[in-house]
mmCIF file of C-alpha atoms in Angstrom:
data_model
loop_
_atom_site.group_PDB
_atom_site.id
_atom_site.type_symbol
_atom_site.label_atom_id
_atom_site.label_comp_id
_atom_site.label_asym_id
_atom_site.label_seq_id
_atom_site.Cartn_x
_atom_site.Cartn_y
_atom_site.Cartn_z
ATOM 1 C CA MET A 1 92.343 153.257 -71.570
ATOM 2 C CA THR A 2 94.169 156.563 -70.986
ATOM 3 C CA THR A 3 92.980 159.845 -72.444
ATOM 4 C CA ASP A 4 95.810 159.801 -74.980
ATOM 5 C CA GLU A 5 95.005 156.228 -76.003
ATOM 6 C CA THR A 6 91.320 157.059 -76.425
ATOM 7 C CA ARG A 7 92.176 160.098 -78.486
ATOM 8 C CA ARG A 8 94.491 158.006 -80.672
ATOM 9 C CA HIS A 9 91.816 155.329 -81.171
ATOM 10 C CA ILE A 10 89.319 157.999 -82.180
ATOM 11 C CA GLN A 11 91.777 159.368 -84.732
ATOM 12 C CA GLN A 12 92.581 155.926 -86.176
ATOM 13 C CA THR A 13 88.930 154.906 -86.398
ATOM 14 C CA ALA A 14 87.975 158.208 -87.975
ATOM 15 C CA LEU A 15 90.728 157.820 -90.552
ATOM 16 C CA GLU A 16 89.519 154.310 -91.424
ATOM 17 C CA LEU A 17 85.954 155.564 -91.839
ATOM 18 C CA PHE A 18 86.995 158.699 -93.753
ATOM 19 C CA ALA A 19 89.103 156.604 -96.131
ATOM 20 C CA GLY A 20 86.493 153.868 -96.491
ATOM 21 C CA GLN A 21 83.324 155.854 -97.016
ATOM 22 C CA GLY A 22 84.473 159.437 -97.458
ATOM 23 C CA TYR A 23 84.903 162.367 -95.143
ATOM 24 C CA GLU A 24 81.441 163.860 -95.746
ATOM 25 C CA LYS A 25 79.647 160.557 -95.211
ATOM 26 C CA THR A 26 81.298 159.922 -91.847
ATOM 27 C CA SER A 27 79.744 161.321 -88.688
ATOM 28 C CA LEU A 28 81.060 161.649 -85.160
ATOM 29 C CA ARG A 29 78.194 159.346 -84.118
ATOM 30 C CA GLU A 30 79.530 156.599 -86.420
ATOM 31 C CA ILE A 31 83.026 157.036 -85.046
ATOM 32 C CA ALA A 32 81.691 156.746 -81.492
ATOM 33 C CA GLU A 33 79.607 153.664 -82.333
ATOM 34 C CA ARG A 34 82.553 151.918 -84.018
ATOM 35 C CA LEU A 35 84.609 152.468 -80.847
ATOM 36 C CA GLY A 36 81.829 151.572 -78.438
ATOM 37 C CA LEU A 37 81.926 155.084 -76.975
ATOM 38 C CA THR A 38 79.249 157.648 -76.455
ATOM 39 C CA LYS A 39 79.087 160.616 -78.781
ATOM 40 C CA ALA A 40 79.811 162.793 -75.734
ATOM 41 C CA ALA A 41 83.071 160.899 -75.163
ATOM 42 C CA VAL A 42 84.172 161.693 -78.710
ATOM 43 C CA TYR A 43 83.109 165.338 -78.272
ATOM 44 C CA TYR A 44 85.261 165.511 -75.161
ATOM 45 C CA HIS A 45 88.317 164.945 -77.375
ATOM 46 C CA PHE A 46 87.174 166.546 -80.652
ATOM 47 C CA LYS A 47 84.440 169.143 -81.094
ATOM 48 C CA ALA A 48 84.011 168.320 -84.794
ATOM 49 C CA LYS A 49 85.237 165.782 -87.295
ATOM 50 C CA GLU A 50 87.271 168.539 -88.954
ATOM 51 C CA ASP A 51 89.254 168.749 -85.706
ATOM 52 C CA ILE A 52 90.140 165.067 -86.094
ATOM 53 C CA LEU A 53 91.164 165.620 -89.702
ATOM 54 C CA THR A 54 93.318 168.584 -88.684
ATOM 55 C CA VAL A 55 95.172 166.540 -86.055
ATOM 56 C CA LEU A 56 95.726 163.715 -88.558
ATOM 57 C CA PHE A 57 96.946 166.176 -91.165
ATOM 58 C CA ASP A 58 99.281 167.904 -88.709
ATOM 59 C CA GLU A 59 100.925 164.546 -87.976
ATOM 60 C CA TRP A 60 101.190 163.690 -91.664
ATOM 61 C CA ILE A 61 102.624 167.056 -92.639
ATOM 62 C CA LYS A 62 105.595 166.906 -90.253
ATOM 63 C CA PRO A 63 107.745 164.686 -92.516
ATOM 64 C CA ILE A 64 106.777 166.824 -95.528
ATOM 65 C CA GLU A 65 107.826 169.964 -93.651
ATOM 66 C CA GLU A 66 111.158 168.273 -92.932
ATOM 67 C CA VAL A 67 111.597 167.644 -96.672
ATOM 68 C CA ILE A 68 110.840 171.305 -97.391
ATOM 69 C CA GLU A 69 113.262 172.507 -94.713
ATOM 70 C CA TRP A 70 115.960 170.172 -96.015
ATOM 71 C CA GLY A 71 115.378 171.332 -99.597
ATOM 72 C CA ARG A 72 115.559 174.998 -98.650
ATOM 73 C CA ALA A 73 118.836 174.466 -96.774
ATOM 74 C CA ALA A 74 120.455 172.321 -99.468
ATOM 75 C CA PRO A 75 122.445 173.923 -102.284
ATOM 76 C CA PRO A 76 120.240 174.478 -105.343
ATOM 77 C CA GLY A 77 120.853 172.159 -108.242
ATOM 78 C CA PRO A 78 119.875 168.916 -109.935
ATOM 79 C CA ALA A 79 121.027 166.633 -107.108
ATOM 80 C CA THR A 80 118.909 168.576 -104.604
ATOM 81 C CA LYS A 81 115.862 168.348 -106.862
ATOM 82 C CA ARG A 82 116.252 164.593 -107.163
ATOM 83 C CA GLU A 83 116.719 164.218 -103.422
ATOM 84 C CA VAL A 84 113.694 166.418 -102.662
ATOM 85 C CA LEU A 85 111.604 164.174 -104.910
ATOM 86 C CA ARG A 86 112.966 161.007 -103.245
ATOM 87 C CA ARG A 87 112.360 162.326 -99.734
ATOM 88 C CA TYR A 88 108.892 163.594 -100.650
ATOM 89 C CA HIS A 89 108.029 160.181 -102.091
ATOM 90 C CA LEU A 90 109.079 158.482 -98.849
ATOM 91 C CA ALA A 91 107.019 160.920 -96.781
ATOM 92 C CA LEU A 92 103.962 160.302 -98.965
ATOM 93 C CA ALA A 93 104.413 156.539 -98.784
ATOM 94 C CA ARG A 94 104.376 156.701 -94.978
ATOM 95 C CA ALA A 95 101.166 158.748 -94.954
ATOM 96 C CA GLY A 96 99.119 155.769 -96.161
ATOM 97 C CA PRO A 97 95.362 156.106 -95.696
ATOM 98 C CA LEU A 98 95.387 159.828 -94.926
ATOM 99 C CA PHE A 99 97.151 160.604 -98.166
ATOM 100 C CA ARG A 100 94.691 158.434 -100.109
ATOM 101 C CA LEU A 101 91.833 160.222 -98.374
ATOM 102 C CA PHE A 102 93.108 163.617 -99.522
ATOM 103 C CA GLU A 103 93.633 162.386 -103.071
ATOM 104 C CA ALA A 104 90.255 160.651 -103.299
ATOM 105 C CA SER A 105 88.288 163.447 -101.615
ATOM 106 C CA LYS A 106 89.689 166.574 -103.248
ATOM 107 C CA ALA A 107 86.253 168.161 -103.627
ATOM 108 C CA GLU A 108 85.364 167.477 -99.992
ATOM 109 C CA MET A 109 88.712 168.793 -98.779
ATOM 110 C CA ARG A 110 88.699 171.977 -100.860
ATOM 111 C CA ASP A 111 87.077 174.228 -98.249
ATOM 112 C CA LEU A 112 88.610 172.674 -95.153
ATOM 113 C CA ALA A 113 91.689 174.146 -93.470
ATOM 114 C CA ALA A 114 93.580 170.859 -93.897
ATOM 115 C CA GLY A 115 92.736 170.825 -97.614
ATOM 116 C CA THR A 116 94.056 174.347 -98.067
ATOM 117 C CA ALA A 117 97.229 173.478 -96.153
ATOM 118 C CA TYR A 118 97.649 170.344 -98.297
ATOM 119 C CA ARG A 119 97.528 172.385 -101.530
ATOM 120 C CA GLU A 120 99.891 175.011 -100.111
ATOM 121 C CA THR A 121 102.350 172.296 -99.122
ATOM 122 C CA MET A 122 102.337 170.832 -102.625
ATOM 123 C CA THR A 123 102.994 174.337 -103.980
ATOM 124 C CA ARG A 124 105.989 174.734 -101.661
ATOM 125 C CA VAL A 125 107.431 171.386 -102.736
ATOM 126 C CA LEU A 126 106.956 172.347 -106.390
ATOM 127 C CA ALA A 127 108.771 175.615 -105.699
ATOM 128 C CA LEU A 128 111.781 173.599 -104.482
ATOM 129 C CA LEU A 129 111.833 171.696 -107.764
ATOM 130 C CA THR A 130 111.555 174.864 -109.869
ATOM 131 C CA GLN A 131 113.634 177.178 -107.693
ATOM 132 C CA ASP A 132 116.108 178.181 -110.389
ATOM 133 C CA GLY A 133 113.673 180.110 -112.574
ATOM 134 C CA ALA A 134 112.586 177.137 -114.633
ATOM 135 C CA GLY A 135 110.733 177.774 -117.864
ATOM 136 C CA LEU A 136 107.187 176.649 -118.537
ATOM 137 C CA HIS A 137 108.119 173.187 -119.836
ATOM 138 C CA GLU A 138 110.422 172.548 -116.887
ATOM 139 C CA GLN A 139 107.758 173.693 -114.433
ATOM 140 C CA ILE A 140 105.237 171.348 -116.032
ATOM 141 C CA ARG A 141 107.703 168.456 -115.908
ATOM 142 C CA CYS A 142 108.311 169.100 -112.196
ATOM 143 C CA ALA A 143 104.577 169.388 -111.515
ATOM 144 C CA GLY A 144 104.080 166.163 -113.463
ATOM 145 C CA ALA A 145 106.661 164.419 -111.295
ATOM 146 C CA LEU A 146 104.747 165.442 -108.165
ATOM 147 C CA LEU A 147 101.441 164.401 -109.700
ATOM 148 C CA ILE A 148 102.885 160.988 -110.530
ATOM 149 C CA LEU A 149 103.856 160.544 -106.881
ATOM 150 C CA HIS A 150 100.398 161.621 -105.746
ATOM 151 C CA GLY A 151 98.249 159.912 -108.350
ATOM 152 C CA ALA A 152 100.101 156.651 -108.743
ATOM 153 C CA ALA A 153 99.902 155.877 -105.060
ATOM 154 C CA THR A 154 96.112 155.673 -105.297
ATOM 155 C CA ALA A 155 95.923 153.929 -108.676
ATOM 156 C CA LEU A 156 98.187 150.914 -108.226
ATOM 157 C CA ASP A 157 95.794 148.446 -106.629
ATOM 158 C CA GLY A 158 95.166 146.599 -109.889
ATOM 159 C CA ILE A 159 98.785 146.552 -111.017
ATOM 160 C CA GLU A 160 100.905 143.500 -110.306
ATOM 161 C CA GLY A 161 104.010 143.781 -108.202
ATOM 162 C CA THR A 162 105.028 144.040 -104.597
ATOM 163 C CA PRO A 163 104.499 147.330 -102.793
ATOM 164 C CA GLU A 164 108.268 147.853 -102.860
ATOM 165 C CA GLU A 165 108.413 147.275 -106.628
ATOM 166 C CA LYS A 166 105.513 149.653 -107.191
ATOM 167 C CA HIS A 167 107.052 152.385 -105.045
ATOM 168 C CA ALA A 168 110.396 152.017 -106.798
ATOM 169 C CA ALA A 169 108.690 152.231 -110.208
ATOM 170 C CA ILE A 170 106.673 155.300 -109.173
ATOM 171 C CA LEU A 171 109.821 157.086 -108.048
ATOM 172 C CA ASP A 172 111.699 156.052 -111.195
ATOM 173 C CA VAL A 173 108.948 157.454 -113.440
ATOM 174 C CA ALA A 174 108.713 160.653 -111.382
ATOM 175 C CA LEU A 175 112.477 161.183 -111.521
ATOM 176 C CA GLY A 176 112.315 160.571 -115.275
ATOM 177 C CA LEU A 177 109.897 163.473 -115.607
ATOM 178 C CA LEU A 178 112.294 165.973 -114.085
ATOM 179 C CA PRO A 179 113.968 168.270 -116.613
ATOM 180 C CA ALA A 180 117.002 166.653 -118.295
ATOM 181 C CA HIS A 181 119.557 168.656 -116.293
ATOM 182 C CA ALA A 182 118.004 167.446 -113.043
ATOM 183 C CA ARG A 183 118.069 163.775 -114.105
ATOM 184 C CA ASP A 184 121.814 163.616 -114.787
#
Protein backbone atom coordinates (compact mmCIF):
# COMPACT_ATOMS: atom_id res chain seq x y z
CA MET A 1 0.00 0.00 0.00
CA THR A 2 1.33 3.48 -0.84
CA THR A 3 1.75 6.20 1.77
CA ASP A 4 -1.28 8.04 0.40
CA GLU A 5 -3.39 4.88 0.47
CA THR A 6 -2.36 4.13 4.05
CA ARG A 7 -3.15 7.67 5.09
CA ARG A 8 -6.57 7.43 3.41
CA HIS A 9 -7.32 4.11 5.12
CA ILE A 10 -6.39 5.61 8.48
CA GLN A 11 -8.75 8.52 7.85
CA GLN A 12 -11.64 6.28 6.76
CA THR A 13 -11.20 3.89 9.68
CA ALA A 14 -10.94 6.75 12.14
CA LEU A 15 -14.12 8.28 10.76
CA GLU A 16 -15.96 4.96 11.13
CA LEU A 17 -14.79 4.63 14.73
CA PHE A 18 -15.47 8.29 15.57
CA ALA A 19 -18.99 8.01 14.15
CA GLY A 20 -19.67 4.63 15.73
CA GLN A 21 -18.40 5.12 19.26
CA GLY A 22 -17.65 8.83 19.52
CA TYR A 23 -14.57 10.93 19.03
CA GLU A 24 -13.49 10.90 22.69
CA LYS A 25 -13.86 7.13 23.03
CA THR A 26 -11.68 6.40 20.01
CA SER A 27 -7.92 6.11 20.41
CA LEU A 28 -5.11 6.02 17.89
CA ARG A 29 -4.32 2.53 19.23
CA GLU A 30 -7.82 1.34 18.24
CA ILE A 31 -7.46 2.85 14.80
CA ALA A 32 -4.11 1.08 14.35
CA GLU A 33 -5.50 -2.25 15.59
CA ARG A 34 -8.52 -2.05 13.26
CA LEU A 35 -6.14 -1.54 10.32
CA GLY A 36 -3.62 -4.14 11.42
CA LEU A 37 -0.95 -1.45 11.75
CA THR A 38 1.32 -0.52 14.58
CA LYS A 39 0.56 2.59 16.58
CA ALA A 40 3.88 3.98 15.31
CA ALA A 41 2.67 3.58 11.72
CA VAL A 42 -0.40 5.68 12.51
CA TYR A 43 1.78 8.26 14.31
CA TYR A 44 3.92 8.51 11.20
CA HIS A 45 0.90 9.91 9.35
CA PHE A 46 -0.96 11.67 12.19
CA LYS A 47 0.50 12.86 15.48
CA ALA A 48 -2.92 12.95 17.17
CA LYS A 49 -6.47 11.94 16.43
CA GLU A 50 -7.37 15.64 16.21
CA ASP A 51 -5.04 15.81 13.20
CA ILE A 52 -7.13 13.11 11.51
CA LEU A 53 -10.33 14.98 12.33
CA THR A 54 -8.85 18.19 10.92
CA VAL A 55 -7.94 16.52 7.62
CA LEU A 56 -11.42 14.98 7.37
CA PHE A 57 -13.03 18.32 8.15
CA ASP A 58 -10.87 20.17 5.62
CA GLU A 59 -12.08 17.77 2.92
CA TRP A 60 -15.70 18.13 4.00
CA ILE A 61 -15.58 21.91 4.17
CA LYS A 62 -14.43 22.42 0.57
CA PRO A 63 -17.91 22.02 -0.97
CA ILE A 64 -19.37 24.25 1.77
CA GLU A 65 -16.76 26.91 1.00
CA GLU A 66 -17.79 26.69 -2.66
CA VAL A 67 -21.41 27.32 -1.64
CA ILE A 68 -20.32 30.35 0.40
CA GLU A 69 -18.21 31.72 -2.46
CA TRP A 70 -21.06 31.20 -4.91
CA GLY A 71 -23.53 32.91 -2.55
CA ARG A 72 -21.26 35.90 -2.03
CA ALA A 73 -20.80 36.35 -5.78
CA ALA A 74 -24.47 35.90 -6.66
CA PRO A 75 -26.83 38.88 -6.71
CA PRO A 76 -28.62 39.23 -3.36
CA GLY A 77 -32.25 38.25 -3.34
CA PRO A 78 -34.76 35.48 -2.74
CA ALA A 79 -33.58 33.25 -5.60
CA THR A 80 -30.01 33.36 -4.27
CA LYS A 81 -31.18 32.46 -0.77
CA ARG A 82 -33.08 29.46 -2.09
CA GLU A 83 -30.13 28.35 -4.18
CA VAL A 84 -27.70 28.75 -1.26
CA LEU A 85 -29.97 26.51 0.82
CA ARG A 86 -30.21 23.92 -1.99
CA ARG A 87 -26.45 23.87 -2.56
CA TYR A 88 -25.73 23.72 1.17
CA HIS A 89 -28.13 20.79 1.51
CA LEU A 90 -26.31 18.91 -1.26
CA ALA A 91 -22.94 19.58 0.35
CA LEU A 92 -24.20 18.32 3.71
CA ALA A 93 -25.71 15.21 2.14
CA ARG A 94 -22.34 14.33 0.61
CA ALA A 95 -20.56 14.72 3.95
CA GLY A 96 -22.23 11.59 5.34
CA PRO A 97 -20.61 10.15 8.46
CA LEU A 98 -18.43 13.17 9.21
CA PHE A 99 -21.43 15.45 9.30
CA ARG A 100 -23.29 13.04 11.59
CA LEU A 101 -20.24 12.90 13.83
CA PHE A 102 -20.21 16.68 14.22
CA GLU A 103 -23.94 16.79 14.91
CA ALA A 104 -23.88 13.90 17.39
CA SER A 105 -20.71 15.03 19.19
CA LYS A 106 -21.25 18.76 19.60
CA ALA A 107 -19.95 18.76 23.17
CA GLU A 108 -16.82 16.83 22.19
CA MET A 109 -16.19 19.08 19.20
CA ARG A 110 -16.69 22.37 21.03
CA ASP A 111 -13.05 22.93 21.98
CA LEU A 112 -11.44 21.43 18.90
CA ALA A 113 -10.26 23.57 15.98
CA ALA A 114 -12.52 21.65 13.58
CA GLY A 115 -15.51 22.25 15.86
CA THR A 116 -14.85 25.97 15.96
CA ALA A 117 -14.45 26.07 12.18
CA TYR A 118 -17.71 24.12 11.80
CA ARG A 119 -19.64 26.68 13.87
CA GLU A 120 -18.02 29.59 12.02
CA THR A 121 -18.98 28.03 8.69
CA MET A 122 -22.61 27.69 9.76
CA THR A 123 -22.54 31.36 10.80
CA ARG A 124 -21.23 32.37 7.37
CA VAL A 125 -23.94 30.38 5.60
CA LEU A 126 -26.58 31.98 7.84
CA ALA A 127 -25.17 35.39 6.95
CA LEU A 128 -25.80 34.62 3.27
CA LEU A 129 -29.44 33.87 4.05
CA THR A 130 -29.89 37.04 6.11
CA GLN A 131 -27.66 39.35 4.09
CA ASP A 132 -30.29 41.99 3.41
CA GLY A 133 -30.70 43.20 6.99
CA ALA A 134 -33.39 40.71 7.91
CA GLY A 135 -35.39 41.32 11.06
CA LEU A 136 -35.42 39.01 14.05
CA HIS A 137 -38.22 36.76 12.78
CA GLU A 138 -36.59 36.41 9.37
CA GLN A 139 -33.23 35.61 10.95
CA ILE A 140 -34.85 32.93 13.09
CA ARG A 141 -36.63 31.46 10.08
CA CYS A 142 -33.33 31.29 8.17
CA ALA A 143 -31.55 29.76 11.17
CA GLY A 144 -34.41 27.28 11.47
CA ALA A 145 -33.98 26.30 7.83
CA LEU A 146 -30.30 25.53 8.44
CA LEU A 147 -31.11 23.63 11.62
CA ILE A 148 -33.63 21.52 9.73
CA LEU A 149 -30.93 20.58 7.22
CA HIS A 150 -28.52 19.73 10.02
CA GLY A 151 -30.85 18.02 12.46
CA ALA A 152 -33.06 16.10 10.08
CA ALA A 153 -30.12 14.37 8.46
CA THR A 154 -29.32 12.64 11.75
CA ALA A 155 -32.91 11.94 12.83
CA LEU A 156 -34.40 10.19 9.81
CA ASP A 157 -33.34 6.61 10.45
CA GLY A 158 -36.73 5.61 11.83
CA ILE A 159 -38.77 7.42 9.19
CA GLU A 160 -40.01 5.50 6.17
CA GLY A 161 -38.96 6.51 2.70
CA THR A 162 -36.03 6.22 0.38
CA PRO A 163 -32.97 8.36 1.04
CA GLU A 164 -33.89 10.44 -2.00
CA GLU A 165 -37.44 11.00 -0.71
CA LYS A 166 -36.12 11.96 2.72
CA HIS A 167 -33.59 14.41 1.30
CA ALA A 168 -36.22 15.99 -0.93
CA ALA A 169 -38.60 16.35 2.03
CA ILE A 170 -35.87 17.86 4.23
CA LEU A 171 -35.07 20.46 1.58
CA ASP A 172 -38.76 21.20 1.00
CA VAL A 173 -39.34 21.83 4.72
CA ALA A 174 -36.18 23.95 4.99
CA LEU A 175 -37.17 26.05 1.98
CA GLY A 176 -40.63 26.45 3.53
CA LEU A 177 -39.03 28.01 6.60
CA LEU A 178 -37.38 30.79 4.64
CA PRO A 179 -39.12 34.16 4.95
CA ALA A 180 -42.11 34.51 2.59
CA HIS A 181 -40.29 36.81 0.14
CA ALA A 182 -37.52 34.23 -0.26
CA ARG A 183 -39.96 31.37 -0.95
CA ASP A 184 -41.69 33.02 -3.92
